[in-house]
Amino acid sequence: MRRQWEPAMRVAEQAGCVVSASRAGQPEEGSWSCSGVILNRSPGLVLCHGGIFTPFLRAGSGVLTEAGATFLPGDSCADDLRLHVQWGPTAASPAGRVERGRPGLCTPQCAGLEPSPPARHRGRPLEPPHPAELLLLLSCPDFRAHFARLFGSGSDTAKQWRFSSAAREEEVSEDEEEDQLRALGWFALLRVRHGLEEEADMRGPAVAVVSPGALPKGTPLLACGSPFGAFCPDVFLNTLSRGVLSNTAGPLLLTDARCLPGTEGGGVFAVRPAGALLALVAAPLCWKAHEWVGLTLLCAAAPLLRAAGEAFRSLRPGTASLAALLPPELGAPWALPLQEPGPPWAAAAVLVECGTVWGSGVVVAPRLVVTCRHVAPREMARVLVRPTTPKSAKIWGHVVFAAQETSPYDIAVVSLEKELEDVLVPMPTEHFHEGEAVSVVGFGVFGQACGPSVTSGILSAVVQVDDTPVMLQTTCAVHGGSSGGPLFSTPSGDLLGIVASNTRDNNTGATYPHLNFSIPITVLQPALQRYSQTGDLGGLRELDQVTEPVRVVWRLQRPLAEAPRSKL
């Protein structure tokens, strides 16, 4: 498994950097910082997030939301802007050559830009911060359009969402939050200023960029960023996080790789083609209705760099030559056949609508769908089922079984009026293995707006009663709307269970998307097979008559101790 990730890890750590912005001669105002990606070591082109530049804009942050604004030249910021870029030791640098292969002890220095002993990054000396100049501020209009469609604009839907570089409980002024929202889809292209004696350290191949259309949902990704920006780079610089491509809407992407404040502008790289840059982090923390979603918002790198090339060619002649130094784009339409079919099991997830309630479901037979009771609570109720592809398709059905509210198994079964075409019915598993890689597919967060999301994790616990699995626990991110969706084994594609809920702390109101529970398919499969073959609901009715120990597990209660025996 590690061998699969190593090439991407090497590229990510070589390309990662941190960018700091401050005012000349005004250290008391502090500095702003974010993560970035070194696109080309000669002439030192760096792409980072644009949010740190909003305090320096001559015309204010409102200029970022003007109609038709796709780029701003470097002189859009005040003359007192000072930029520095810091990166880790490379194999080509003296620090990297001296320390290569030698173990070292990393003693945090938490150094800023002031003179201090050289910081060490995982046992090797860090490069000192290098001065840089702002070439462009740029955005992707398609990203902004998809963002407005999915998250709303000035509506009640928009008010449910919060995108911030701070956690929910931290105080952020309205002006700061408004600036962050305006700059969400903006990025900055910098050029590092360095002398000829430093040229060798900066020389190196540009990263390759992969088009988002070349990678299907569920593709493994590696995010590389520096939590808390320029704070303690010897500890936090180029921190890595694994995840998958969870969902896409044009250049707006989502991943379940876990990112923190300060990683804005950090690169997200594909495992295959190894180390190809897919996107940059736009917002590491997303909240909906005061609940952490557990997904990171990304902007695809390819359209950003195409916009940068066009901007260079339209500006003064001296910058046109820089367009040729931007990284090459792989994938369609330049035709390395990179895209492989997405996991076939993902197509078994469907959207289930029952009146005003909607959730997820999974196809278990050509005309049979399983979902949760709280999605389709009434037997004989009409239900609309929308398959993953094509998005416009819809099939009516009716609920043939809904577990009683007193049953711990939150299950409903829907019979369809006609078969779902071109949907591969997943194979139900017979065994569970704690620690195995798993995936959840569901319509949480966005519903049908951009299809189901895929989140990854491990099977963290298999809870048993009398040696029979009765509950599965995973670390996948699960949201409202994912209920009834399938839990799959990632390596085999076998169906493991049906997602029932995530976790909510009733004392604090906090929801934990990465702690969730599923009903094992082994509990349901005999009854589903019996109904599918004979139309007999008897096996499903037995789910209402489970033993008390099973009910105790699903109530998250401690098993009752055995009553003491009387001595009389």
Coordinates of C-alpha atoms in Angstrom, one line a residue:
M1 CA 0.0 0.0 0.0
R2 CA 2.8 2.4 0.9
R3 CA 4.5 1.7 -2.4
Q4 CA 1.4 3.0 -4.2
W5 CA 1.6 6.4 -2.5
E6 CA 5.4 7.0 -2.4
P7 CA 5.8 8.6 -5.9
A8 CA 3.0 11.1 -5.2
M9 CA 4.4 11.8 -1.7
R10 CA 7.8 12.7 -3.1
V11 CA 6.4 15.0 -5.7
A12 CA 4.0 16.7 -3.1
E13 CA 6.8 17.3 -0.6
Q14 CA 9.1 18.7 -3.3
A15 CA 6.4 21.0 -4.6
G16 CA 4.9 22.2 -1.3
C17 CA 5.7 25.6 0.2
V18 CA 4.3 28.2 2.5
V19 CA 3.7 31.9 1.5
S20 CA 3.7 34.8 3.9
A21 CA 2.5 38.4 3.2
S22 CA 3.3 41.4 5.4
R23 CA 3.5 45.2 5.2
A24 CA 6.9 46.8 4.8
G25 CA 8.0 48.4 8.0
Q26 CA 4.9 47.5 9.9
P27 CA 5.7 44.3 11.8
E28 CA 3.1 45.2 14.5
E29 CA 0.3 44.5 12.0
G30 CA 1.6 40.9 11.7
S31 CA 1.5 38.7 8.6
W32 CA -0.9 36.6 6.6
S33 CA 0.1 33.2 5.3
C34 CA -1.1 30.2 3.4
S35 CA 0.2 27.1 1.6
G36 CA 1.3 27.0 -2.0
V37 CA 2.7 24.9 -4.8
I38 CA 6.0 25.4 -6.6
L39 CA 5.0 25.0 -10.3
N40 CA 8.5 25.5 -11.8
R41 CA 11.7 25.8 -9.9
S42 CA 13.3 27.9 -12.7
P43 CA 12.1 30.7 -12.8
G44 CA 10.5 30.0 -9.5
L45 CA 6.8 30.1 -10.2
V46 CA 4.5 29.5 -7.2
L47 CA 0.7 29.2 -7.1
C48 CA -1.0 29.9 -3.7
H49 CA -4.4 31.0 -2.3
G50 CA -5.5 34.6 -2.9
G51 CA -7.1 35.1 0.4
I52 CA -4.0 36.5 2.1
F53 CA -3.9 39.4 -0.4
T54 CA -7.4 40.9 0.4
P55 CA -5.9 43.3 3.0
F56 CA -3.6 44.7 0.4
L57 CA -6.0 45.3 -2.5
R58 CA -6.0 48.9 -3.5
A59 CA -9.7 48.8 -4.5
G60 CA -10.8 46.6 -1.6
S61 CA -12.0 43.0 -1.7
G62 CA -15.2 44.0 -3.6
V63 CA -13.2 44.0 -6.8
L64 CA -13.0 40.2 -6.5
T65 CA -16.7 39.8 -7.0
E66 CA -17.2 42.2 -10.0
A67 CA -18.8 40.6 -13.0
G68 CA -16.3 39.3 -15.5
A69 CA -13.3 39.5 -13.1
T70 CA -11.0 36.7 -14.0
F71 CA -7.6 38.1 -13.1
L72 CA -5.9 41.2 -11.6
P73 CA -2.3 42.3 -12.3
G74 CA 0.2 42.3 -9.6
D75 CA 0.1 46.1 -9.2
S76 CA -3.5 45.7 -7.9
C77 CA -2.0 45.4 -4.5
A78 CA -0.4 48.1 -2.4
D79 CA 3.3 49.0 -2.8
D80 CA 4.1 48.0 0.8
L81 CA 3.2 44.3 0.2
R82 CA 6.1 42.1 1.0
L83 CA 6.0 38.4 0.1
H84 CA 8.2 35.5 1.2
V85 CA 8.1 31.8 0.1
Q86 CA 9.7 29.0 2.2
W87 CA 10.0 25.4 1.1
G88 CA 11.6 22.2 2.5
P89 CA 15.0 20.8 1.6
T90 CA 15.2 19.2 -1.8
A91 CA 17.5 16.5 -3.1
A92 CA 19.1 19.2 -5.3
S93 CA 19.8 21.6 -2.5
P94 CA 22.9 21.6 -0.3
A95 CA 20.7 20.9 2.7
G96 CA 19.1 18.0 1.0
R97 CA 22.4 16.5 -0.1
V98 CA 24.1 16.8 3.3
E99 CA 21.3 15.3 5.2
R100 CA 20.0 12.8 2.7
G101 CA 19.6 9.4 4.3
R102 CA 20.7 10.5 7.7
P103 CA 18.3 10.3 10.7
G104 CA 17.8 13.5 12.5
L105 CA 16.0 14.9 15.5
C106 CA 13.6 17.8 14.7
T107 CA 13.6 20.4 17.5
P108 CA 10.8 22.9 16.8
Q109 CA 12.0 26.5 16.5
C110 CA 8.7 28.0 15.4
A111 CA 10.7 30.6 13.6
G112 CA 9.2 33.6 11.7
L113 CA 10.9 35.8 9.3
E114 CA 13.2 37.3 12.0
P115 CA 16.8 36.1 12.1
S116 CA 17.0 32.9 14.1
P117 CA 18.8 29.5 14.1
P118 CA 18.1 27.5 11.0
A119 CA 14.9 25.5 11.4
R120 CA 14.9 21.9 10.6
H121 CA 12.2 20.0 8.7
R122 CA 12.0 16.4 9.9
G123 CA 15.6 16.4 10.7
R124 CA 16.9 18.4 7.7
P125 CA 17.5 22.2 7.6
L126 CA 14.7 24.2 6.0
E127 CA 15.4 26.7 3.2
P128 CA 15.3 30.3 4.5
P129 CA 12.3 32.3 3.4
H130 CA 12.9 33.8 -0.1
P131 CA 11.4 37.2 -1.2
A132 CA 8.9 36.9 -4.0
E133 CA 6.8 39.2 -6.2
L134 CA 3.1 39.0 -7.1
L135 CA 2.5 38.4 -10.8
L136 CA -1.2 37.8 -11.0
L137 CA -4.4 37.3 -8.9
L138 CA -6.6 34.9 -10.9
S139 CA -9.9 33.0 -10.5
C140 CA -11.8 30.4 -12.4
P141 CA -15.3 31.7 -13.5
D142 CA -16.6 28.1 -13.8
F143 CA -15.6 27.4 -10.2
R144 CA -17.5 30.5 -9.1
A145 CA -20.6 29.6 -11.2
H146 CA -20.8 26.1 -9.8
F147 CA -20.2 27.4 -6.3
A148 CA -23.1 29.7 -6.6
R149 CA -25.3 26.9 -8.0
L150 CA -24.5 24.4 -5.2
F151 CA -24.1 26.7 -2.2
G152 CA -26.5 29.5 -3.1
S153 CA -26.0 33.2 -3.2
G154 CA -27.7 35.6 -0.8
S155 CA -30.4 33.0 0.0
D156 CA -31.4 30.9 3.0
T157 CA -29.4 28.0 1.4
A158 CA -26.2 30.2 1.4
K159 CA -26.7 31.1 5.0
Q160 CA -26.6 27.4 6.0
W161 CA -23.1 27.2 4.7
R162 CA -19.9 28.6 6.2
F163 CA -16.5 28.5 4.6
S164 CA -13.8 29.8 6.9
S165 CA -10.1 29.4 7.7
A166 CA -11.1 29.2 11.4
A167 CA -13.0 26.6 13.4
R168 CA -16.7 27.3 14.1
E169 CA -16.1 28.3 17.7
E170 CA -13.4 30.8 16.9
E171 CA -14.4 34.4 16.6
V172 CA -14.2 35.8 13.1
S173 CA -15.5 39.3 12.3
E174 CA -18.2 39.7 9.7
D175 CA -15.8 41.7 7.5
E176 CA -13.1 39.0 7.8
E177 CA -15.6 36.3 6.9
E178 CA -16.9 38.4 4.0
D179 CA -13.4 38.8 2.7
Q180 CA -12.7 35.1 3.0
L181 CA -15.9 34.3 1.0
R182 CA -15.1 36.8 -1.7
A183 CA -11.6 35.4 -2.1
L184 CA -12.6 31.7 -1.9
G185 CA -12.1 31.0 -5.6
W186 CA -9.1 33.3 -6.1
F187 CA -5.5 32.3 -6.3
A188 CA -2.2 34.0 -6.8
L189 CA 0.8 33.4 -9.1
L190 CA 4.1 34.5 -7.7
R191 CA 7.7 34.6 -8.9
V192 CA 10.4 34.0 -6.3
R193 CA 13.3 36.5 -6.5
H194 CA 16.6 34.8 -6.2
G195 CA 20.2 35.5 -7.1
L196 CA 22.3 33.6 -9.6
E197 CA 24.1 31.8 -6.8
E198 CA 20.7 30.3 -5.7
E199 CA 19.6 29.3 -9.2
A200 CA 20.8 25.7 -8.7
D201 CA 18.6 25.3 -5.7
M202 CA 15.5 26.4 -7.6
R203 CA 16.1 24.5 -10.8
G204 CA 14.0 21.4 -11.2
P205 CA 11.1 20.0 -13.3
A206 CA 7.7 21.6 -13.2
V207 CA 4.9 19.5 -11.8
A208 CA 2.5 18.0 -14.3
V209 CA -1.2 19.0 -14.1
V210 CA -4.1 16.5 -14.6
S211 CA -7.5 17.6 -15.9
P212 CA -10.3 16.9 -13.4
G213 CA -12.3 15.1 -16.1
A214 CA -9.5 12.5 -16.4
L215 CA -10.1 11.1 -12.9
P216 CA -13.3 9.4 -11.6
K217 CA -14.9 9.7 -8.2
G218 CA -13.1 7.5 -5.7
T219 CA -9.7 8.2 -7.1
P220 CA -7.0 8.2 -4.3
L221 CA -5.6 11.7 -3.7
L222 CA -2.9 13.1 -1.5
A223 CA -3.3 16.6 -0.1
C224 CA -0.1 18.5 0.9
G225 CA -0.4 21.8 2.9
S226 CA 1.0 23.5 5.9
P227 CA -1.5 23.7 8.8
F228 CA -1.5 27.2 10.4
G229 CA 0.5 28.6 7.4
A230 CA 3.9 30.0 8.4
F231 CA 3.6 29.1 12.0
C232 CA 6.2 26.5 13.0
P233 CA 7.2 25.4 9.5
D234 CA 9.7 23.0 10.9
V235 CA 6.8 21.1 12.4
F236 CA 3.9 21.7 10.0
L237 CA 5.4 22.4 6.6
N238 CA 4.1 20.1 3.9
T239 CA 1.9 17.9 6.1
L240 CA 0.3 15.1 4.1
S241 CA -3.3 13.8 4.2
R242 CA -4.8 10.9 2.2
G243 CA -8.3 10.8 0.8
V244 CA -10.3 10.3 -2.4
L245 CA -12.0 12.4 -5.0
S246 CA -15.4 12.6 -3.3
N247 CA -17.4 14.6 -5.8
T248 CA -17.1 17.0 -8.8
A249 CA -19.0 19.8 -10.3
G250 CA -16.9 21.1 -13.2
P251 CA -13.7 22.6 -11.7
L252 CA -15.2 22.5 -8.2
L253 CA -14.1 19.4 -6.4
L254 CA -14.5 17.8 -3.0
T255 CA -12.2 15.5 -1.2
D256 CA -12.4 13.7 2.2
A257 CA -8.7 14.3 2.8
R258 CA -8.6 16.2 6.0
C259 CA -7.1 19.7 5.8
L260 CA -6.8 22.4 8.4
P261 CA -6.6 26.2 8.5
G262 CA -3.5 27.4 6.7
T263 CA -3.6 24.7 4.1
E264 CA -5.5 27.0 1.7
G265 CA -3.6 27.0 -1.6
G266 CA -2.0 23.6 -0.8
G267 CA -1.7 21.1 -3.7
V268 CA -3.8 18.0 -4.1
F269 CA -2.1 15.3 -6.1
A270 CA -3.2 12.2 -7.9
V271 CA -1.7 8.8 -7.0
R272 CA -2.0 7.9 -10.7
P273 CA -0.6 9.5 -12.8
A274 CA 1.9 9.6 -9.9
G275 CA 2.2 13.1 -8.4
A276 CA 0.1 14.9 -11.0
L277 CA -1.3 18.1 -9.6
L278 CA -5.1 17.9 -9.7
A279 CA -6.3 20.9 -7.6
L280 CA -5.6 23.5 -4.9
V281 CA -7.3 23.7 -1.5
A282 CA -10.0 26.5 -1.6
A283 CA -11.5 26.0 1.8
P284 CA -10.2 23.4 4.4
L285 CA -13.2 23.7 6.7
C286 CA -16.8 23.5 5.5
W287 CA -19.7 23.9 7.8
K288 CA -23.4 23.3 7.0
A289 CA -26.1 24.4 9.5
H290 CA -23.4 24.6 12.2
E291 CA -22.2 21.0 11.5
W292 CA -18.8 20.1 10.2
V293 CA -19.2 18.4 6.8
G294 CA -15.8 16.7 6.9
L295 CA -15.0 17.5 3.3
T296 CA -12.5 19.9 1.8
L297 CA -13.4 22.2 -1.1
L298 CA -11.0 22.3 -4.0
C299 CA -10.5 24.2 -7.2
A300 CA -9.1 22.3 -10.2
A301 CA -5.6 23.5 -11.1
A302 CA -5.9 23.0 -14.9
P303 CA -8.4 25.8 -15.6
L304 CA -6.5 28.1 -13.3
L305 CA -3.3 27.7 -15.2
R306 CA -5.1 28.1 -18.5
A307 CA -6.5 31.4 -17.2
A308 CA -3.0 32.3 -16.1
G309 CA -1.6 31.7 -19.6
E310 CA -4.3 33.8 -21.2
A311 CA -3.6 36.6 -18.7
F312 CA 0.1 36.5 -19.3
R313 CA -0.4 36.9 -23.1
S314 CA -2.8 39.8 -22.6
L315 CA -0.6 41.8 -20.2
R316 CA 2.7 43.6 -21.0
P317 CA 5.0 41.8 -23.4
G318 CA 7.5 40.9 -20.7
T319 CA 5.2 38.4 -19.1
A320 CA 4.1 36.6 -22.3
S321 CA 7.2 34.3 -22.1
L322 CA 6.1 33.1 -18.7
A323 CA 3.0 31.4 -20.2
A324 CA 5.4 28.8 -21.8
L325 CA 6.8 28.0 -18.4
L326 CA 3.5 26.9 -16.8
P327 CA 3.2 23.2 -16.2
P328 CA 1.9 20.9 -19.0
E329 CA -1.6 19.5 -18.7
L330 CA -2.1 15.8 -19.0
G331 CA -5.3 14.0 -19.9
A332 CA -8.1 14.9 -22.2
P333 CA -8.0 16.3 -24.7
W334 CA -4.2 15.8 -24.9
A335 CA -4.7 12.2 -24.7
L336 CA -2.9 10.1 -22.4
P337 CA -5.8 7.7 -21.7
L338 CA -5.7 8.4 -18.0
Q339 CA -9.3 7.9 -17.0
E340 CA -10.2 4.4 -15.9
P341 CA -13.9 3.5 -15.3
G342 CA -15.0 4.5 -11.8
P343 CA -15.6 1.7 -9.4
P344 CA -18.6 -0.2 -10.8
W345 CA -20.1 -0.7 -7.3
A346 CA -20.6 3.1 -7.0
A347 CA -23.4 2.9 -9.6
A348 CA -25.5 0.8 -7.2
A349 CA -26.2 3.8 -5.0
V350 CA -29.5 5.6 -5.8
L351 CA -31.3 8.7 -4.6
V352 CA -34.6 7.9 -2.8
E353 CA -37.4 10.5 -2.5
C354 CA -40.5 9.9 -0.4
G355 CA -42.6 13.0 -0.3
T356 CA -40.5 15.9 1.0
V357 CA -37.9 13.5 2.5
W358 CA -34.9 12.2 0.6
G359 CA -32.0 10.0 1.3
S360 CA -29.8 7.3 -0.3
G361 CA -30.4 3.7 -1.2
V362 CA -28.7 0.7 -2.7
V363 CA -29.9 -1.7 -5.5
V364 CA -29.8 -5.2 -4.2
A365 CA -31.8 -6.8 -7.1
P366 CA -32.8 -5.5 -10.5
R367 CA -36.2 -4.2 -9.1
L368 CA -35.4 -4.0 -5.4
V369 CA -33.8 -1.1 -3.4
V370 CA -32.9 -1.0 0.3
T371 CA -32.9 2.3 2.2
C372 CA -33.6 3.5 5.8
R373 CA -36.9 3.6 7.5
H374 CA -36.6 7.2 8.3
V375 CA -36.2 7.9 4.6
A376 CA -39.3 5.9 3.5
P377 CA -41.2 5.3 6.8
R378 CA -44.6 4.1 5.5
E379 CA -45.4 0.8 3.8
M380 CA -47.2 1.1 0.5
A381 CA -46.0 4.7 0.2
R382 CA -45.0 5.8 -3.3
V383 CA -41.3 6.4 -3.7
L384 CA -39.2 8.0 -6.5
V385 CA -35.8 6.4 -7.2
R386 CA -33.2 8.2 -9.2
P387 CA -30.2 6.1 -10.3
T388 CA -26.7 7.6 -10.6
T389 CA -26.6 7.5 -14.4
P390 CA -28.2 9.0 -16.3
K391 CA -29.1 11.8 -13.9
S392 CA -32.3 12.5 -15.7
A393 CA -33.7 8.9 -15.2
K394 CA -36.3 8.2 -12.5
I395 CA -38.3 5.1 -11.6
W396 CA -41.3 4.9 -9.3
G397 CA -41.7 2.2 -6.7
H398 CA -43.5 1.6 -3.4
V399 CA -42.4 0.6 0.1
V400 CA -43.1 -3.1 0.7
F401 CA -41.5 -3.2 4.1
A402 CA -40.6 -0.6 6.7
A403 CA -39.2 -1.7 10.0
Q404 CA -41.1 -0.7 13.1
E405 CA -39.8 2.4 15.0
T406 CA -39.1 0.1 17.9
S407 CA -36.8 -2.0 15.8
P408 CA -33.0 -1.2 16.1
Y409 CA -32.7 -2.0 12.4
D410 CA -33.6 1.2 10.5
I411 CA -34.5 -0.5 7.2
A412 CA -37.1 -0.1 4.4
V413 CA -37.4 -2.1 1.2
V414 CA -38.7 -0.5 -2.0
S415 CA -40.1 -2.6 -5.0
L416 CA -39.6 -0.8 -8.3
E417 CA -42.1 -0.7 -11.1
K418 CA -39.4 -1.6 -13.6
E419 CA -35.8 -2.8 -13.6
L420 CA -32.9 -0.5 -13.3
E421 CA -30.8 -0.8 -16.4
D422 CA -27.0 -1.0 -16.6
V423 CA -26.7 -1.2 -12.8
L424 CA -24.4 -3.9 -11.5
V425 CA -26.0 -5.5 -8.4
P426 CA -23.2 -5.6 -5.8
M427 CA -22.2 -8.9 -4.2
P428 CA -23.1 -9.1 -0.5
T429 CA -20.2 -10.1 1.7
E430 CA -20.1 -13.1 4.0
H431 CA -17.3 -11.9 6.2
F432 CA -16.0 -8.7 7.8
H433 CA -12.4 -7.7 8.5
E434 CA -11.7 -4.9 10.9
G435 CA -9.2 -2.4 9.5
E436 CA -10.0 -3.1 5.9
A437 CA -10.4 -0.1 3.5
V438 CA -14.1 0.8 3.0
S439 CA -16.1 3.4 1.0
V440 CA -19.5 5.0 1.5
V441 CA -21.5 6.2 -1.5
G442 CA -24.4 8.5 -0.8
F443 CA -26.3 11.6 -1.7
G444 CA -25.4 13.6 1.4
V445 CA -24.5 17.3 1.2
F446 CA -25.8 18.0 -2.3
G447 CA -28.5 15.4 -3.1
Q448 CA -28.9 15.0 -6.9
A449 CA -27.2 18.3 -7.7
C450 CA -23.9 16.6 -8.6
G451 CA -24.5 13.0 -8.0
P452 CA -23.4 10.8 -5.1
S453 CA -20.3 11.5 -3.1
V454 CA -17.7 8.8 -2.3
T455 CA -15.9 8.9 1.0
S456 CA -13.2 6.6 2.2
G457 CA -12.1 5.2 5.5
I458 CA -11.6 1.9 7.3
L459 CA -13.9 -0.6 9.0
S460 CA -13.0 0.4 12.6
A461 CA -15.3 -2.0 14.5
V462 CA -17.5 -5.0 14.0
V463 CA -19.9 -5.2 16.9
Q464 CA -21.2 -8.7 17.6
V465 CA -23.9 -10.3 19.7
D466 CA -23.6 -14.0 20.2
D467 CA -20.8 -14.1 17.6
T468 CA -23.1 -12.5 15.0
P469 CA -22.3 -9.1 13.6
V470 CA -25.1 -6.6 14.4
M471 CA -23.4 -3.2 13.8
L472 CA -20.5 -1.9 11.7
Q473 CA -18.5 1.3 12.6
T474 CA -16.4 3.1 10.0
T475 CA -14.3 6.3 9.7
C476 CA -15.8 7.4 6.4
A477 CA -17.4 10.9 6.3
V478 CA -21.2 10.5 6.5
H479 CA -23.6 13.4 6.2
G480 CA -27.3 14.0 6.3
G481 CA -28.7 12.5 3.1
S482 CA -26.3 9.5 3.2
S483 CA -28.7 7.4 5.2
G484 CA -29.6 4.2 3.4
G485 CA -26.5 4.4 1.2
P486 CA -24.2 1.4 0.7
L487 CA -21.0 0.6 2.5
F488 CA -18.5 -1.2 0.3
S489 CA -15.2 -3.0 0.7
T490 CA -12.9 -0.8 -1.4
P491 CA -10.6 -3.6 -2.6
S492 CA -13.3 -6.1 -3.5
G493 CA -16.4 -4.0 -4.1
D494 CA -18.5 -6.3 -2.0
L495 CA -21.5 -4.8 -0.2
L496 CA -20.8 -4.7 3.5
G497 CA -23.8 -2.9 4.9
I498 CA -26.4 -0.1 4.8
V499 CA -25.5 3.3 6.4
A500 CA -27.9 4.1 9.2
S501 CA -26.4 7.2 11.0
N502 CA -23.5 9.3 12.0
T503 CA -22.9 10.4 15.6
R504 CA -24.3 13.4 17.4
D505 CA -23.4 14.6 20.9
N506 CA -26.7 15.5 22.5
N507 CA -24.9 17.6 25.2
T508 CA -23.0 19.9 22.8
G509 CA -25.0 19.5 19.6
A510 CA -21.8 18.5 17.7
T511 CA -22.0 16.0 14.8
Y512 CA -19.1 13.7 14.0
P513 CA -19.2 12.7 10.4
H514 CA -16.2 10.3 10.7
L515 CA -17.9 8.2 13.4
N516 CA -20.9 6.4 11.9
F517 CA -22.8 3.1 12.0
S518 CA -24.1 0.7 9.4
I519 CA -26.4 -2.4 9.4
P520 CA -24.4 -5.4 8.3
I521 CA -25.7 -6.9 5.1
T522 CA -25.5 -10.3 6.6
V523 CA -28.4 -9.3 8.9
L524 CA -30.5 -8.5 5.9
Q525 CA -29.4 -10.8 3.1
P526 CA -31.4 -14.0 4.0
A527 CA -34.6 -12.0 4.3
L528 CA -34.0 -10.0 1.1
Q529 CA -33.2 -13.2 -0.8
R530 CA -36.4 -14.9 0.5
Y531 CA -38.5 -11.9 -0.5
S532 CA -36.8 -11.6 -3.9
Q533 CA -37.5 -15.3 -4.7
T534 CA -40.9 -15.8 -3.2
G535 CA -42.4 -12.4 -2.3
D536 CA -42.6 -13.6 1.3
L537 CA -42.0 -10.8 3.8
G538 CA -41.7 -13.1 6.8
G539 CA -37.9 -12.9 7.0
L540 CA -38.1 -9.1 6.9
R541 CA -40.8 -9.0 9.6
E542 CA -38.4 -10.9 11.9
L543 CA -36.2 -7.8 12.0
D544 CA -38.9 -6.3 14.3
Q545 CA -38.4 -9.1 16.8
V546 CA -34.7 -8.9 17.5
T547 CA -33.3 -9.7 21.0
E548 CA -32.7 -7.2 23.7
P549 CA -28.9 -7.4 23.5
V550 CA -29.1 -6.2 19.9
R551 CA -31.4 -3.3 20.9
V552 CA -29.0 -2.3 23.7
V553 CA -26.1 -2.1 21.1
W554 CA -28.1 0.2 18.8
R555 CA -29.2 2.4 21.7
L556 CA -25.4 2.8 22.5
Q557 CA -26.1 1.6 26.0
R558 CA -23.9 -0.5 28.2
P559 CA -25.1 -4.1 28.5
L560 CA -27.0 -4.6 31.8
A561 CA -25.0 -6.4 34.4
E562 CA -26.4 -9.8 35.5
A563 CA -28.7 -9.4 38.5
P564 CA -27.2 -10.6 41.7
R565 CA -28.6 -14.0 42.8
S566 CA -30.5 -14.1 46.1
K567 CA -28.8 -15.8 49.0
L568 CA -32.1 -16.8 50.6

